[in-house]
Amino acid sequence: MAEFPHPSHGIVLTHFIVSDDIERSRRFYTDVLGGETVRYGEPTYVALANSWIIINSGGGPTDDKPAVTLETPTERNRVSSFLNIRVADIEAVYAEWSAKGAEFLTPPKHHETEIRCYVRDPDGHLIEVGQTTLEESHD
């Protein structure tokens, strides 16, 4: 069972996404990508691999972010940040997640140092799925 991301020392990295339907997004990150729900509600926490996804509804400014509004992506093809998931076998992950309903933009494409493809979550957040093709170096 995954534990709530509360560090006893150091830091823990999480990825926060805004969702128009928290339960729908939770199911995508658990049922399709294989995460585990750690907390239900607002916010919802999903443990995914060695990180966490925090899913919450959007909203207007608060006292600690006085000019910031949180919302789902409004233009699906304009992105300033995305989740990057590195996998050991991209073809297997592509087949498994596609079978579970993930809709990839393209099949995995070979590039100079990696094979990668992209998928969107139900709210339109872009997710890169990649496999490194470089040999590991311990210089």
mmCIF file of C-alpha atoms in Angstrom:
data_model
loop_
_atom_site.group_PDB
_atom_site.id
_atom_site.type_symbol
_atom_site.label_atom_id
_atom_site.label_comp_id
_atom_site.label_asym_id
_atom_site.label_seq_id
_atom_site.Cartn_x
_atom_site.Cartn_y
_atom_site.Cartn_z
ATOM 1 C CA MET A 1 0.000 0.000 0.000
ATOM 2 C CA ALA A 2 1.361 3.393 -0.981
ATOM 3 C CA GLU A 3 1.781 5.937 1.761
ATOM 4 C CA PHE A 4 0.663 9.552 1.813
ATOM 5 C CA PRO A 5 3.467 11.751 0.379
ATOM 6 C CA HIS A 6 4.544 13.332 3.642
ATOM 7 C CA PRO A 7 8.348 13.384 3.936
ATOM 8 C CA SER A 8 9.968 12.762 7.298
ATOM 9 C CA HIS A 9 13.128 14.410 5.913
ATOM 10 C CA GLY A 10 14.189 15.957 2.615
ATOM 11 C CA ILE A 11 11.602 16.547 -0.087
ATOM 12 C CA VAL A 12 8.993 14.606 -2.035
ATOM 13 C CA LEU A 13 8.168 15.546 -5.624
ATOM 14 C CA THR A 14 4.506 15.486 -6.653
ATOM 15 C CA HIS A 15 2.741 16.614 -9.813
ATOM 16 C CA PHE A 16 -0.428 18.704 -9.308
ATOM 17 C CA ILE A 17 -3.107 18.656 -11.991
ATOM 18 C CA VAL A 18 -6.366 20.559 -12.198
ATOM 19 C CA SER A 19 -9.369 18.458 -13.166
ATOM 20 C CA ASP A 20 -12.950 19.192 -14.154
ATOM 21 C CA ASP A 21 -13.887 15.705 -12.879
ATOM 22 C CA ILE A 22 -11.578 14.471 -10.119
ATOM 23 C CA GLU A 23 -13.015 10.940 -10.022
ATOM 24 C CA ARG A 24 -12.671 10.509 -13.792
ATOM 25 C CA SER A 25 -9.031 11.643 -13.619
ATOM 26 C CA ARG A 26 -8.363 9.409 -10.612
ATOM 27 C CA ARG A 27 -9.616 6.411 -12.593
ATOM 28 C CA PHE A 28 -7.347 7.320 -15.530
ATOM 29 C CA TYR A 29 -4.235 7.533 -13.333
ATOM 30 C CA THR A 30 -5.121 4.308 -11.474
ATOM 31 C CA ASP A 31 -6.999 2.091 -13.952
ATOM 32 C CA VAL A 32 -5.073 3.055 -17.095
ATOM 33 C CA LEU A 33 -1.613 4.091 -15.855
ATOM 34 C CA GLY A 34 -1.523 1.692 -12.886
ATOM 35 C CA GLY A 35 -1.357 4.108 -9.970
ATOM 36 C CA GLU A 36 -2.781 3.557 -6.497
ATOM 37 C CA THR A 37 -5.205 5.930 -4.778
ATOM 38 C CA VAL A 38 -3.757 7.169 -1.494
ATOM 39 C CA ARG A 39 -6.437 9.761 -0.710
ATOM 40 C CA TYR A 40 -9.913 10.362 -2.138
ATOM 41 C CA GLY A 41 -11.669 13.721 -2.226
ATOM 42 C CA GLU A 42 -10.393 17.205 -2.851
ATOM 43 C CA PRO A 43 -7.549 16.855 -3.351
ATOM 44 C CA THR A 44 -7.111 13.237 -4.460
ATOM 45 C CA TYR A 45 -3.630 11.693 -4.255
ATOM 46 C CA VAL A 46 -2.503 8.897 -6.562
ATOM 47 C CA ALA A 47 0.817 7.117 -6.056
ATOM 48 C CA LEU A 48 2.295 6.455 -9.494
ATOM 49 C CA ALA A 49 5.622 4.626 -9.763
ATOM 50 C CA ASN A 50 7.939 6.516 -7.408
ATOM 51 C CA SER A 51 5.970 9.784 -7.417
ATOM 52 C CA TRP A 52 2.503 11.137 -6.717
ATOM 53 C CA ILE A 53 -0.184 12.864 -8.744
ATOM 54 C CA ILE A 54 -2.344 15.345 -6.846
ATOM 55 C CA ILE A 55 -5.701 15.881 -8.558
ATOM 56 C CA ASN A 56 -7.897 18.798 -7.547
ATOM 57 C CA SER A 57 -10.463 21.159 -8.955
ATOM 58 C CA GLY A 58 -9.423 24.568 -10.206
ATOM 59 C CA GLY A 59 -10.163 27.867 -8.629
ATOM 60 C CA GLY A 60 -9.366 31.499 -8.327
ATOM 61 C CA PRO A 61 -6.620 33.300 -6.486
ATOM 62 C CA THR A 62 -5.828 32.571 -2.848
ATOM 63 C CA ASP A 63 -3.855 34.543 -0.293
ATOM 64 C CA ASP A 64 -0.650 32.643 -1.149
ATOM 65 C CA LYS A 65 -1.091 32.938 -4.947
ATOM 66 C CA PRO A 66 -3.016 36.213 -5.201
ATOM 67 C CA ALA A 67 -3.025 36.591 -9.009
ATOM 68 C CA VAL A 68 -3.137 32.927 -10.062
ATOM 69 C CA THR A 69 -6.172 31.006 -11.331
ATOM 70 C CA LEU A 70 -5.975 27.209 -11.646
ATOM 71 C CA GLU A 71 -7.829 25.660 -14.587
ATOM 72 C CA THR A 72 -7.662 22.734 -16.973
ATOM 73 C CA PRO A 73 -5.863 23.301 -20.283
ATOM 74 C CA THR A 74 -7.848 25.639 -22.517
ATOM 75 C CA GLU A 75 -5.792 25.101 -25.673
ATOM 76 C CA ARG A 76 -4.888 21.438 -26.094
ATOM 77 C CA ASN A 77 -2.015 22.187 -28.464
ATOM 78 C CA ARG A 78 -0.310 24.881 -26.368
ATOM 79 C CA VAL A 79 1.591 23.451 -23.398
ATOM 80 C CA SER A 80 4.095 24.947 -20.972
ATOM 81 C CA SER A 81 4.567 21.886 -18.756
ATOM 82 C CA PHE A 82 3.869 18.165 -18.931
ATOM 83 C CA LEU A 83 4.323 14.970 -16.984
ATOM 84 C CA ASN A 84 7.200 12.825 -18.278
ATOM 85 C CA ILE A 85 7.027 9.093 -17.573
ATOM 86 C CA ARG A 86 10.126 7.000 -18.338
ATOM 87 C CA VAL A 87 9.502 3.309 -18.978
ATOM 88 C CA ALA A 88 11.643 0.223 -19.568
ATOM 89 C CA ASP A 89 9.575 -1.147 -22.493
ATOM 90 C CA ILE A 90 7.616 1.501 -24.359
ATOM 91 C CA GLU A 91 6.007 -0.908 -26.820
ATOM 92 C CA ALA A 92 4.577 -2.992 -23.961
ATOM 93 C CA VAL A 93 3.343 0.110 -22.103
ATOM 94 C CA TYR A 94 1.830 1.546 -25.300
ATOM 95 C CA ALA A 95 -0.056 -1.722 -25.954
ATOM 96 C CA GLU A 96 -1.212 -2.108 -22.332
ATOM 97 C CA TRP A 97 -2.385 1.477 -21.841
ATOM 98 C CA SER A 98 -4.031 1.598 -25.295
ATOM 99 C CA ALA A 99 -5.977 -1.551 -24.414
ATOM 100 C CA LYS A 100 -7.149 0.190 -21.231
ATOM 101 C CA GLY A 101 -8.447 3.203 -23.169
ATOM 102 C CA ALA A 102 -5.486 5.582 -23.368
ATOM 103 C CA GLU A 103 -5.544 7.578 -26.605
ATOM 104 C CA PHE A 104 -2.022 8.361 -27.748
ATOM 105 C CA LEU A 105 -1.295 11.196 -30.177
ATOM 106 C CA THR A 106 0.915 8.810 -32.217
ATOM 107 C CA PRO A 107 2.494 5.394 -31.745
ATOM 108 C CA PRO A 108 5.992 5.427 -30.199
ATOM 109 C CA LYS A 109 8.479 7.262 -32.434
ATOM 110 C CA HIS A 110 12.226 6.622 -32.546
ATOM 111 C CA HIS A 111 14.459 9.658 -31.959
ATOM 112 C CA GLU A 112 18.200 10.031 -31.498
ATOM 113 C CA THR A 113 18.413 9.019 -27.831
ATOM 114 C CA GLU A 114 14.922 7.785 -27.022
ATOM 115 C CA ILE A 115 11.652 6.322 -28.203
ATOM 116 C CA ARG A 116 8.667 8.404 -27.156
ATOM 117 C CA CYS A 117 4.984 9.086 -27.611
ATOM 118 C CA TYR A 118 2.404 11.297 -25.958
ATOM 119 C CA VAL A 119 -0.996 10.708 -24.387
ATOM 120 C CA ARG A 120 -3.506 13.081 -22.796
ATOM 121 C CA ASP A 121 -5.368 12.536 -19.565
ATOM 122 C CA PRO A 122 -9.150 13.111 -19.522
ATOM 123 C CA ASP A 123 -8.721 16.847 -18.868
ATOM 124 C CA GLY A 124 -6.246 17.279 -21.716
ATOM 125 C CA HIS A 125 -3.005 17.347 -19.703
ATOM 126 C CA LEU A 126 -0.165 16.143 -21.903
ATOM 127 C CA ILE A 127 1.939 13.181 -20.747
ATOM 128 C CA GLU A 128 5.157 12.093 -22.441
ATOM 129 C CA VAL A 129 5.960 8.386 -22.300
ATOM 130 C CA GLY A 130 9.561 7.647 -23.199
ATOM 131 C CA GLN A 131 12.196 4.947 -23.240
ATOM 132 C CA THR A 132 15.859 5.933 -23.287
ATOM 133 C CA THR A 133 17.951 4.192 -25.935
ATOM 134 C CA LEU A 134 21.330 5.360 -24.615
ATOM 135 C CA GLU A 135 23.526 2.862 -22.822
ATOM 136 C CA GLU A 136 23.881 3.690 -19.124
ATOM 137 C CA SER A 137 27.148 5.406 -18.294
ATOM 138 C CA HIS A 138 28.756 5.701 -14.868
ATOM 139 C CA ASP A 139 31.478 8.256 -15.648
#
